[in-house]
Short mmCIF file of C-alpha atoms and ligand atoms in Angstrom, two decimals:
data_model
loop_
_atom_site.label_atom_id
_atom_site.label_comp_id
_atom_site.label_asym_id
_atom_site.label_seq_id
_atom_site.Cartn_x
_atom_site.Cartn_y
_atom_site.Cartn_z
CA UNK A 1 188.63 31.09 95.82
CA UNK A 2 186.05 28.80 96.59
CA UNK A 3 187.30 27.38 99.09
CA UNK A 4 190.79 28.78 101.73
CA UNK A 5 194.30 27.74 100.28
CA UNK A 6 195.98 25.09 102.01
CA UNK A 7 198.01 27.13 103.99
CA UNK A 8 200.20 23.95 105.03
CA UNK A 9 201.58 23.56 101.81
CA UNK A 10 201.86 27.10 100.99
CA UNK A 11 203.82 27.60 104.13
CA UNK A 12 206.70 24.76 103.50
CA UNK A 13 206.52 25.31 99.94
CA UNK A 14 208.22 29.43 101.06
CA UNK A 15 209.90 28.08 103.98
CA UNK A 16 212.13 26.01 101.47
CA UNK A 17 212.61 27.78 98.81
CA UNK A 18 213.68 30.55 100.91
CA UNK A 19 216.82 28.78 102.06
CA UNK A 20 217.66 29.01 98.60
CA UNK A 21 217.47 33.18 98.74
CA UNK A 22 220.62 34.54 97.54
CA UNK A 23 221.22 37.95 99.80
CA UNK A 24 225.05 38.67 100.16
CA UNK A 25 223.91 42.29 100.25
CA UNK A 26 220.79 42.38 102.63
CA UNK A 27 220.70 39.11 104.27
CA UNK A 28 217.38 39.60 104.01
CA UNK A 29 216.03 36.21 102.81
CA UNK A 30 212.54 35.67 101.41
CA UNK A 31 210.45 32.98 100.52
CA UNK A 32 207.28 33.50 98.31
CA UNK A 33 204.54 30.38 97.55
CA UNK A 34 202.25 30.78 95.18
CA UNK A 35 198.98 28.64 94.55
CA UNK A 36 197.91 28.46 90.77
CA UNK A 37 194.71 27.97 90.35
CA UNK A 38 195.73 24.68 88.47
CA UNK A 39 195.84 23.83 92.19
CA UNK A 40 199.94 23.68 91.93
CA UNK A 41 202.57 25.32 93.58
CA UNK A 42 205.19 27.86 92.31
CA UNK A 43 207.85 29.25 94.39
CA UNK A 44 210.21 31.98 94.50
CA UNK A 45 213.06 33.62 96.70
CA UNK A 46 214.72 36.92 96.18
CA UNK A 47 218.19 37.50 94.04
CA UNK A 48 219.89 40.22 94.72
CA UNK A 49 222.91 41.59 92.21
CA UNK A 50 226.04 43.49 92.56
CA UNK A 51 224.01 46.14 90.96
CA UNK A 52 221.50 46.66 93.59
CA UNK A 53 218.22 47.88 91.68
CA UNK A 54 218.66 44.71 89.47
CA UNK A 55 217.86 42.20 92.27
CA UNK A 56 214.94 40.60 92.29
CA UNK A 57 212.39 39.47 94.99
CA UNK A 58 210.60 36.21 96.15
CA UNK A 59 207.54 36.92 94.57
CA UNK A 60 208.69 37.68 91.05
CA UNK A 61 210.52 34.39 90.99
CA UNK A 62 207.71 32.56 91.77
CA UNK A 63 205.54 34.38 89.33
CA UNK A 64 207.92 33.69 86.79
CA UNK A 65 208.15 29.58 88.08
CA UNK A 66 204.12 29.56 88.02
CA UNK A 67 204.17 31.55 84.10
CA UNK A 68 206.71 29.02 82.95
CA UNK A 69 204.64 26.14 83.99
CA UNK A 70 202.18 27.34 81.44
CA UNK A 71 199.43 29.05 84.45
CA UNK A 72 198.65 32.32 84.34
CA UNK A 73 195.91 32.59 87.47
CA UNK A 74 197.15 33.32 91.08
CA UNK A 75 194.64 31.59 93.71
CA UNK A 76 196.75 32.63 96.66
CA UNK A 77 199.98 33.57 98.04
CA UNK A 78 202.08 33.29 100.77
CA UNK A 79 205.07 35.12 101.66
CA UNK A 80 207.68 34.56 104.49
CA UNK A 81 210.54 36.13 105.67
CA UNK A 82 212.74 36.40 109.13
CA UNK A 83 210.86 39.90 110.49
CA UNK A 84 209.39 41.33 113.92
CA UNK A 85 206.50 42.37 111.62
CA UNK A 86 205.34 40.36 109.30
CA UNK A 87 206.89 40.78 105.53
CA UNK A 88 204.40 42.13 103.31
CA UNK A 89 204.75 42.52 99.32
CA UNK A 90 206.95 45.46 97.63
CA UNK A 91 205.04 48.32 95.74
CA UNK A 92 205.97 46.67 92.77
CA UNK A 93 205.50 42.92 93.76
CA UNK A 94 201.74 44.03 94.27
CA UNK A 95 201.23 44.99 91.04
CA UNK A 96 202.97 42.11 89.34
CA UNK A 97 200.77 39.89 91.78
CA UNK A 98 197.70 41.59 90.74
CA UNK A 99 198.23 41.02 86.36
CA UNK A 100 197.65 37.31 87.49
CA UNK A 101 194.86 37.48 90.47
CA UNK A 102 191.85 38.45 91.49
CA UNK A 103 191.55 41.20 93.73
CA UNK A 104 189.83 38.81 96.03
CA UNK A 105 192.84 36.55 96.30
CA UNK A 106 193.98 35.68 99.77
CA UNK A 107 197.61 37.01 100.90
CA UNK A 108 199.03 35.53 103.44
CA UNK A 109 201.97 36.91 105.29
CA UNK A 110 204.37 34.70 107.06
CA UNK A 111 207.03 34.48 109.41
CA UNK A 112 209.07 32.03 110.44
CA UNK A 113 206.84 30.34 113.02
CA UNK A 114 203.95 30.43 110.32
CA UNK A 115 200.97 32.53 108.66
CA UNK A 116 200.84 35.69 110.82
CA UNK A 117 198.25 38.18 108.88
CA UNK A 118 195.61 37.18 106.06
CA UNK A 119 194.64 40.31 103.46
CA UNK A 120 194.29 39.84 99.56
CA UNK A 121 195.85 41.18 96.15
CA UNK A 122 193.02 44.38 96.00
CA UNK A 123 193.40 45.07 99.88
CA UNK A 124 197.44 45.24 98.55
CA UNK A 125 196.54 47.61 96.07
CA UNK A 126 193.30 49.78 95.45
CA UNK A 127 192.53 51.61 92.91
CA UNK A 128 195.35 49.89 90.58
CA UNK A 129 195.96 50.56 87.21
CA UNK A 130 195.13 47.26 85.16
CA UNK A 131 194.99 46.43 81.78
CA UNK A 132 190.92 47.45 81.80
CA UNK A 133 192.36 51.08 81.92
CA UNK A 134 193.86 50.81 78.05
CA UNK A 135 190.49 49.42 76.38
CA UNK A 136 189.44 51.67 73.58
CA UNK A 137 192.62 53.37 73.17
N1 THU B 1 212.24 41.86 99.29
C1 THU B 1 211.34 40.42 98.44
O1 THU B 1 211.96 39.14 98.27
N2 THU B 1 209.71 40.49 98.51
C2 THU B 1 209.31 41.70 99.27
O2 THU B 1 207.72 41.64 99.14
C3 THU B 1 209.70 42.77 100.09
C4 THU B 1 211.47 42.86 99.80
C5 THU B 1 213.45 41.25 99.00
C6 THU B 1 214.35 42.55 97.73
C7 THU B 1 215.63 42.34 98.42
O3 THU B 1 216.28 41.48 97.80
C8 THU B 1 215.52 42.37 100.43
O4 THU B 1 214.19 41.94 100.42
C9 THU B 1 215.48 43.44 100.66
O5 THU B 1 214.71 44.18 100.50
#
């Protein structure tokens, strides 16, 4: 990142897609918006399932939308939920984000009133497993 992401646009996109979350089991709606390196915003919501482990997180949906559009480089991410403490990506989603993001990519954690915490992909997943570990195998 050479300049801060347009947080307002990311927040608006994440908030809008959160309204479409399919959450009949938890009732906990999450929205995620990714700023691609191409400058476009890709959004996703959580989609739950009666077979609980088959549900998918908002971040996974946003990543799928980004890849489906032909972009594979994450410049920034914003996640929003109605939570007393700002929501933070789950462990699996940290790994999913790290696949497409540099360590210094901003991750903005937001409540309904707006962004609350700014961290990075690398800070959320220190010493993560990556493709480089398989080099030479
Ligand atoms: N959830 C997300 O979508 N993203 C996160 O980072 C954490 C959790 C969803 C999964 C499930 O549908 C609901 O929140 C409760 O765990």
